[in-house]
Short mmCIF file of C-alpha atoms and ligand atoms in Angstrom, two decimals:
data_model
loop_
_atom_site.label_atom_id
_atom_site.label_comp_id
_atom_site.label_asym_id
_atom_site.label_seq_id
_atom_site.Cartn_x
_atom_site.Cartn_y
_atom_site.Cartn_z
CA UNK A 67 95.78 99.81 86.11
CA UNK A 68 96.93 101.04 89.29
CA UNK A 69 100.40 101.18 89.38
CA UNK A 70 102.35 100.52 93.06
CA UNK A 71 104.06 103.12 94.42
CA UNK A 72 107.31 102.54 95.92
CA UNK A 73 111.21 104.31 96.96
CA UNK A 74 113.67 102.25 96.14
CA UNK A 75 116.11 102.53 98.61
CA UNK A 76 119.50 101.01 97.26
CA UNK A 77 123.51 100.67 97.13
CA UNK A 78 124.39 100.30 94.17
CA UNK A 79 126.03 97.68 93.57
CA UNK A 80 125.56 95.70 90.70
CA UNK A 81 122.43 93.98 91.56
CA UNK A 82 120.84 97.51 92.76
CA UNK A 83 121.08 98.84 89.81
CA UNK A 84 119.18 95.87 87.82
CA UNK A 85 116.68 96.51 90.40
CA UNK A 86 116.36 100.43 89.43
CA UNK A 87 116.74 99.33 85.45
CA UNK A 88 113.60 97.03 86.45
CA UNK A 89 111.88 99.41 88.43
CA UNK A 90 112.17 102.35 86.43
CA UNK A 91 109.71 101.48 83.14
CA UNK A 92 107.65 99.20 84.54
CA UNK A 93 103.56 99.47 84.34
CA UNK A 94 102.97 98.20 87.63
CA UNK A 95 105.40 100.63 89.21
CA UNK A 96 105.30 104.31 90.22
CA UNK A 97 108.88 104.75 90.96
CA UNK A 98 108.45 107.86 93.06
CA UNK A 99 112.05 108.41 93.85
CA UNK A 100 115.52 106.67 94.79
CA UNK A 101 117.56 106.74 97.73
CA UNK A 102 120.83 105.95 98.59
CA UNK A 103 122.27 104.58 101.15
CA UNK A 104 126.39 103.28 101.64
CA UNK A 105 126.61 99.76 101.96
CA UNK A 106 128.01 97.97 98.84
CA UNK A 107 130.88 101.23 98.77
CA UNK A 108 130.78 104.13 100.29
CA UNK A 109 127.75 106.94 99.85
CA UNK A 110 130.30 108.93 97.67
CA UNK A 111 130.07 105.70 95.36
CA UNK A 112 127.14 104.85 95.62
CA UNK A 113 124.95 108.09 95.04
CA UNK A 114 127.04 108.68 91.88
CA UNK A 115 126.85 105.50 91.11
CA UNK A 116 122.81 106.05 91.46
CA UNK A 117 122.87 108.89 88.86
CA UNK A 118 124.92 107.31 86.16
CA UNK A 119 122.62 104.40 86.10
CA UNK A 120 119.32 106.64 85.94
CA UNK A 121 121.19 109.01 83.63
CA UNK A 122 122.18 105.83 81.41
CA UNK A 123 118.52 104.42 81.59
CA UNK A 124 117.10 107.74 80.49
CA UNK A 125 114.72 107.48 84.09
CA UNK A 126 113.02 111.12 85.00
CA UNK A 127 113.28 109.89 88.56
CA UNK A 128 114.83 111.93 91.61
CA UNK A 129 117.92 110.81 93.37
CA UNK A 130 118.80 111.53 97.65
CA UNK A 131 121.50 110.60 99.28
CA UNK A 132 120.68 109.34 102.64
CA UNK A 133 122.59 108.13 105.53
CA UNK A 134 126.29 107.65 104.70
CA UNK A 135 127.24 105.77 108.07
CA UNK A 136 125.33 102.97 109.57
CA UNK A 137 123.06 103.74 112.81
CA UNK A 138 125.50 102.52 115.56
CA UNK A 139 127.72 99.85 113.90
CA UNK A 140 131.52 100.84 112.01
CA UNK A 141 130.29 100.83 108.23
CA UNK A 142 130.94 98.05 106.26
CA UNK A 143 131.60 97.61 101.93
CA UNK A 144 131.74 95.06 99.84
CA UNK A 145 134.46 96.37 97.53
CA UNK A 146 135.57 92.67 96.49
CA UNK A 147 132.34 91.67 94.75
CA UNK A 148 131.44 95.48 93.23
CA UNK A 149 134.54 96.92 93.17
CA UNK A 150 136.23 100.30 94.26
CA UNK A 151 133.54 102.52 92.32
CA UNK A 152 130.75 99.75 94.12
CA UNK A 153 130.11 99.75 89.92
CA UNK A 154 133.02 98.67 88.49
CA UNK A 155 132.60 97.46 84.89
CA UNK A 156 130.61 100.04 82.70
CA UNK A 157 132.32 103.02 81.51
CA UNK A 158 129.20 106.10 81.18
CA UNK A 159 129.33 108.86 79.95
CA UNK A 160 129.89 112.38 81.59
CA UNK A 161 127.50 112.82 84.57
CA UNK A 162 125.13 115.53 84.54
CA UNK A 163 122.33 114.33 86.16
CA UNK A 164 122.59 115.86 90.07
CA UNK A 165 121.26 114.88 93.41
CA UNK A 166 118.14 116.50 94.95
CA UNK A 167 119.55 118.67 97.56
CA UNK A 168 116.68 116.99 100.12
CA UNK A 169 118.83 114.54 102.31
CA UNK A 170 117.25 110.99 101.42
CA UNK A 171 116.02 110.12 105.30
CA UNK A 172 113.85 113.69 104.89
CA UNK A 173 112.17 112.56 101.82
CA UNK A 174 110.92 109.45 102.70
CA UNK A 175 109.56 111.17 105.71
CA UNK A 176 108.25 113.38 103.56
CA UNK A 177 106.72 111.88 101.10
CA UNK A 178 104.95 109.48 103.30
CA UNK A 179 103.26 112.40 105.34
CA UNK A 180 102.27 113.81 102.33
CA UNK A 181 100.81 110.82 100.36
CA UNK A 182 97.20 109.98 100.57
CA UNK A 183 98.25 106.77 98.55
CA UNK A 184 99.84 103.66 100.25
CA UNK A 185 103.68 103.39 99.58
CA UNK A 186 105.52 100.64 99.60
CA UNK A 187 108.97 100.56 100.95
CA UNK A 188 111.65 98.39 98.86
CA UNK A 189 114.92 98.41 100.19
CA UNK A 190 117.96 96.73 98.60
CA UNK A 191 120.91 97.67 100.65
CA UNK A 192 121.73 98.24 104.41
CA UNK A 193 118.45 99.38 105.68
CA UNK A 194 119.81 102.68 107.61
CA UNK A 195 117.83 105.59 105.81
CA UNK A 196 114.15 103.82 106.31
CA UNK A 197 115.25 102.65 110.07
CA UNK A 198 116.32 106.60 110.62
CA UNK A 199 112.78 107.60 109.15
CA UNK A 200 111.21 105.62 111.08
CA UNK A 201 113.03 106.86 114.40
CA UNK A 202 112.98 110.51 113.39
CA UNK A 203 108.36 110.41 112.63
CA UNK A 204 107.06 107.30 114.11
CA UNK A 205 104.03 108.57 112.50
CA UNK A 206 105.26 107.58 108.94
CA UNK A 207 104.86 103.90 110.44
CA UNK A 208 101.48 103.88 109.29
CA UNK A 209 101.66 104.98 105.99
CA UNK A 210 104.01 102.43 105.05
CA UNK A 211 102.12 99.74 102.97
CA UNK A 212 104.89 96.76 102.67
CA UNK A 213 108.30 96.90 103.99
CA UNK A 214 110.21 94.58 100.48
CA UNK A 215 113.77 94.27 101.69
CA UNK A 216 116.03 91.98 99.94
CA UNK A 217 118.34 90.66 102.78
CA UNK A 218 118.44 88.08 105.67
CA UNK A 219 118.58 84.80 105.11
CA UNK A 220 116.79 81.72 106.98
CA UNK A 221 119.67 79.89 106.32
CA UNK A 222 123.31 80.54 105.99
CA UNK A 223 124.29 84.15 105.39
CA UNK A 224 127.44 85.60 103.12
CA UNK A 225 129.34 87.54 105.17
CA UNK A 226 129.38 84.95 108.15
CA UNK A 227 127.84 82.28 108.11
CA UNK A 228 124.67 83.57 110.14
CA UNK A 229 124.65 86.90 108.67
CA UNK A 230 123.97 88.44 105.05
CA UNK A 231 125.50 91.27 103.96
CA UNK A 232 122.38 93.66 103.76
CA UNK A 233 121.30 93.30 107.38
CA UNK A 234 125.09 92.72 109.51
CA UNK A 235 126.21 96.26 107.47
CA UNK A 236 123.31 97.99 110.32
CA UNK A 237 121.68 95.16 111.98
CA UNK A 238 120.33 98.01 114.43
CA UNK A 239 118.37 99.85 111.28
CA UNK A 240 116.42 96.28 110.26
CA UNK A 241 115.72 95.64 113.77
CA UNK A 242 113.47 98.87 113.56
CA UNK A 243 112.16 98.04 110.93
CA UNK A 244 111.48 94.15 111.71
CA UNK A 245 109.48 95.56 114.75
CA UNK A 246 107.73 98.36 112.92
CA UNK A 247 104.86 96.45 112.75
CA UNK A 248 104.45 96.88 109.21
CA UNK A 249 103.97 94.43 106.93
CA UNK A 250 107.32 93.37 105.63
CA UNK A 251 108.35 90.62 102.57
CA UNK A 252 111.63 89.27 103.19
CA UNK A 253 113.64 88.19 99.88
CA UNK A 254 116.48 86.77 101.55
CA UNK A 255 119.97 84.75 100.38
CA UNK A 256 117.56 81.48 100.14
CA UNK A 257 116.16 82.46 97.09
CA UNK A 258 118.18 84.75 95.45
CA UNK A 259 121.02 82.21 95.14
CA UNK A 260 118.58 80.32 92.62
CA UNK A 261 118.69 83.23 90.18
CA UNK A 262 122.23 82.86 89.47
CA UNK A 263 122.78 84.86 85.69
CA UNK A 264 124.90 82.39 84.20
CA UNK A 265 126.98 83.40 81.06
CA UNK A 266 123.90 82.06 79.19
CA UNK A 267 121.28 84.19 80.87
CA UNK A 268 123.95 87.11 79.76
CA UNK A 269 124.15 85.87 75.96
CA UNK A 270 120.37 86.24 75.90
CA UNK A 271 120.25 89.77 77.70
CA UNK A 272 122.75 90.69 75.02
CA UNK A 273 120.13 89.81 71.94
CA UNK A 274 117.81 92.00 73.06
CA UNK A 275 120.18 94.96 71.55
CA UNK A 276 119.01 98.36 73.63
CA UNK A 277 120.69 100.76 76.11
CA UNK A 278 119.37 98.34 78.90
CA UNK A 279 120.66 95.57 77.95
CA UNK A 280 123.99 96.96 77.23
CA UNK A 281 124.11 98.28 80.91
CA UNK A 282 122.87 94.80 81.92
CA UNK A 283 125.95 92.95 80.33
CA UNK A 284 128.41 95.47 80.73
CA UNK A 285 127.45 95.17 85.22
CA UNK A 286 127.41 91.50 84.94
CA UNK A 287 130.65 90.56 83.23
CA UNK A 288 131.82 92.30 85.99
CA UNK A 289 129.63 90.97 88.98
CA UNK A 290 129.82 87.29 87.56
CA UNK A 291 133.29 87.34 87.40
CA UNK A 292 133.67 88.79 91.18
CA UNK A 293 131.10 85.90 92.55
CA UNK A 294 133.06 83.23 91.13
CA UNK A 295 136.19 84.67 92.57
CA UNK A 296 135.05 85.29 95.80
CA UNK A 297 132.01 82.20 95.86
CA UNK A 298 133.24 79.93 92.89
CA UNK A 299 129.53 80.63 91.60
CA UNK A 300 129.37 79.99 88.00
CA UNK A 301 126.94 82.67 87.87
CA UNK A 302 126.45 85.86 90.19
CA UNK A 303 123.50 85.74 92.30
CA UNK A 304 121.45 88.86 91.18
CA UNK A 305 119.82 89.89 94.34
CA UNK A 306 117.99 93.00 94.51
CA UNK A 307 115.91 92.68 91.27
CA UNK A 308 114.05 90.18 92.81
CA UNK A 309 112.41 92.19 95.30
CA UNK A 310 111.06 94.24 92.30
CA UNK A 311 109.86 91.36 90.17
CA UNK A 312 107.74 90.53 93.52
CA UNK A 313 105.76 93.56 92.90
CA UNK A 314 105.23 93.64 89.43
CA UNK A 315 104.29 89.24 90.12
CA UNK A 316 104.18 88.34 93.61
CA UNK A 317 103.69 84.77 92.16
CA UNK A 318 107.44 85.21 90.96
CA UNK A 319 108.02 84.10 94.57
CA UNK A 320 106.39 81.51 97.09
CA UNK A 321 106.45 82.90 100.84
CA UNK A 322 105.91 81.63 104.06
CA UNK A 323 104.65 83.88 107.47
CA UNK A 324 107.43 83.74 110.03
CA UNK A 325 108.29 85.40 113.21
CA UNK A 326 111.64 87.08 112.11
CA UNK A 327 113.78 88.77 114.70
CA UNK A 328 117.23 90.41 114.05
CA UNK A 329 120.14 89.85 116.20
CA UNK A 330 121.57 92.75 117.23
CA UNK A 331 123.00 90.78 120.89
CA UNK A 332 125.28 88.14 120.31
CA UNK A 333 128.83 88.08 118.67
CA UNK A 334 129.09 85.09 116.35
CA UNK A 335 125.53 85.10 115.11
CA UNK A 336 125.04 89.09 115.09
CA UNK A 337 123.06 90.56 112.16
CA UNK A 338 121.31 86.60 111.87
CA UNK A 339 117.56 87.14 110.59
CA UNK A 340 116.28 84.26 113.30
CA UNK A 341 113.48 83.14 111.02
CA UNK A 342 111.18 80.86 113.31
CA UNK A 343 110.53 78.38 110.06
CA UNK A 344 108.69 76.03 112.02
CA UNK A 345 107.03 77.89 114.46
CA UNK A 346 108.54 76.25 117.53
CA UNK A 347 108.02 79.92 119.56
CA UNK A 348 104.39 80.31 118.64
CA UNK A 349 105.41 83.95 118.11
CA UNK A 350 102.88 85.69 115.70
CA UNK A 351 104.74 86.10 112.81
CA UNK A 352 106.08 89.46 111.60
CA UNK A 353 107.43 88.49 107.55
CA UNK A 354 106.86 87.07 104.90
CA UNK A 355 109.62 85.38 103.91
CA UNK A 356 110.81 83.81 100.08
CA UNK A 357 110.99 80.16 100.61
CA UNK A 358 111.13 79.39 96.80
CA UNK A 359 111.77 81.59 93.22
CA UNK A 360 110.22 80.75 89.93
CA UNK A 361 113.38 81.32 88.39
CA UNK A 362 111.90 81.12 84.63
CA UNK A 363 109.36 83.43 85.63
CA UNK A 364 111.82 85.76 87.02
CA UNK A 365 114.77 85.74 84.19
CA UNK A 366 111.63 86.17 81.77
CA UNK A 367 110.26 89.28 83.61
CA UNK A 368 114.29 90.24 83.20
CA UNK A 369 114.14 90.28 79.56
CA UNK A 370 110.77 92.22 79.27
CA UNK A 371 111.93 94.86 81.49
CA UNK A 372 114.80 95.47 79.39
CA UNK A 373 112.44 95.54 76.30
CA UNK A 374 110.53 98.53 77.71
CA UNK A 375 113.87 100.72 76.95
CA UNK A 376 114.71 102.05 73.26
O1 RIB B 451 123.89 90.25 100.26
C1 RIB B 451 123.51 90.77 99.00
C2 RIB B 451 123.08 92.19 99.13
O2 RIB B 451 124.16 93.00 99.62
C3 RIB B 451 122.69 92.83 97.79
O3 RIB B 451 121.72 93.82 98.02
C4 RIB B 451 123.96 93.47 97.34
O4 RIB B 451 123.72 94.56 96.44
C5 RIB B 451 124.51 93.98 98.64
O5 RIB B 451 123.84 95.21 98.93
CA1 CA B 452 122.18 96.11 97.25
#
């Protein structure tokens, strides 16, 4: 079966690191190497948070830090929902696993240049290192088969009310990649606040008894507890996995083509994903964006991800 090849460009941040735990053994994957970007904490955090989770997992995949600042914009965390480390919660043991010494931005360059074989692009924080690859060799443009981003939203956003987190922390890096030209999938706040992992989806996590699932209960007793503090959610929204259950079962998620433009002008509504829904601007539309979640489906391909670790 041919397996899709994709960097995973993440923060982690709780939800990231789901998305690397599902990533990582899948059969319909070719995990082909990590990045890291700073977003949910700093880069400091979040690279090292990176190699504790692949260390943890067992994963023979390469780690790069990439950009550690956003484009143009002062950087942004989100220290209340992941904490100082960005991965507060599981205690690992002694690091050994260490960077690449490529910088992150280089490799994606350079591994699209060098693959014969489409690659798909799944980001899951601030999208700074792929917008900065994409500046530095336009030429990698074209070998980019699917921009899958989890941000935006087509609704309200989380960090103001038009804005989500992932796109305001460097609106200026999505809006090169929104008008790449690429085909993108947009897994934005509108469905990802359906999979909310209530203490019950946690309990059954727990049963299934490996290294995964001890990581996966140890990130979200503490990323639970953080939503409902900061959201009153009953159950933390886990994001970024999503975009990685899209690709192993697109039919996880229901899209609809939109023109999608990213604000990058105004004050109030900066970092807004303007998602033409209804297609008043007859604008030819530029995403594909998650309109609905089968949230069974999705909690399901959860469990058997975890499975595939001893
Ligand atoms: O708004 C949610 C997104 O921002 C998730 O990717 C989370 O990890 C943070 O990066
Ligand atoms: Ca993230």
């Amino acid at each position: 079966m041919d397996r899709t090849k994709i960097i995973l460009d993440c923060d982690p941040g709780h939800d990231d690191a789901v998305a690397i735990m599902l990533a990582g053994k899948s059969p319909k994957i070719d995990l082909l190497g990590i990045t890291v970007v700073a977003g949910n904490q700093t880069l400091d955090n979040t690279q090292r948070n990176a190699l504790n989770v692949v260390q943890c997992l067992g994963l023979d995949v390469p780690v790069y830090a990439g950009c550690g600042q956003p484009m143009i914009r002062e950087k942004m965390t989100a220290g209340d929902i992941h904490g100082k480390t960005g991965l507060d919660g599981p205690v690992f043991e002694p690091l050994t696993r260490k960077l690449e010494p490529e910088h992150g931005v280089n490799f994606i360059i350079r591994t699209l240049m060098e693959s014969n074989d489409p690659i798909t692009m799944v980001t899951t924080g601030p999208m700074t290192n792929l917008g900065m690859a994409i500046r530095m060799e336009p030429r990698i443009v074209e070998k980019i088969q699917r921009i899958v981003l989890m941000g935006g939203a087509y609704t309200n956003g989380n960090v103001t009310p038009a804005a989500e987190f992932n796109i305001i922390a460097d609106a200026d890096a999505a809006y090169v990649c929104f008008t790449s030209g690429r085909p993108i999938t947009m897994v934005g706040l509108d469905v990802t606040r359906k999979a909310l992992c209530y203490p019950s989806i946690v309990e059954r996590m727990d049963k299934v008894g490996n290294k995964a699932s001890k990581l996966f209960v140890d990130l979200m007793k503490h990323f639970c507890k953080s939503q409902k503090e900061v959201f009153g959610w009953e159950g933390g929204p886990l994001h970024d996995p999503i975009t990685v259950a899209y690709l192993i079962d697109p039919t996880v998620l229901t899209t609809k083509p939109m023109h999608a433009e990213i604000d990058i002008r105004s004050t109030q509504s900066y970092g807004r994903t303007n998602c033409d829904y209804f297609g008043y601007q007859k604008k030819e539309p530029n995403a594909d964006v998650a309109i609905d979640i089968d949230v069974e489906k999705f909690w399901n391909m959860i469990e058997e991800g975890l499975r595939l670790y001893s």
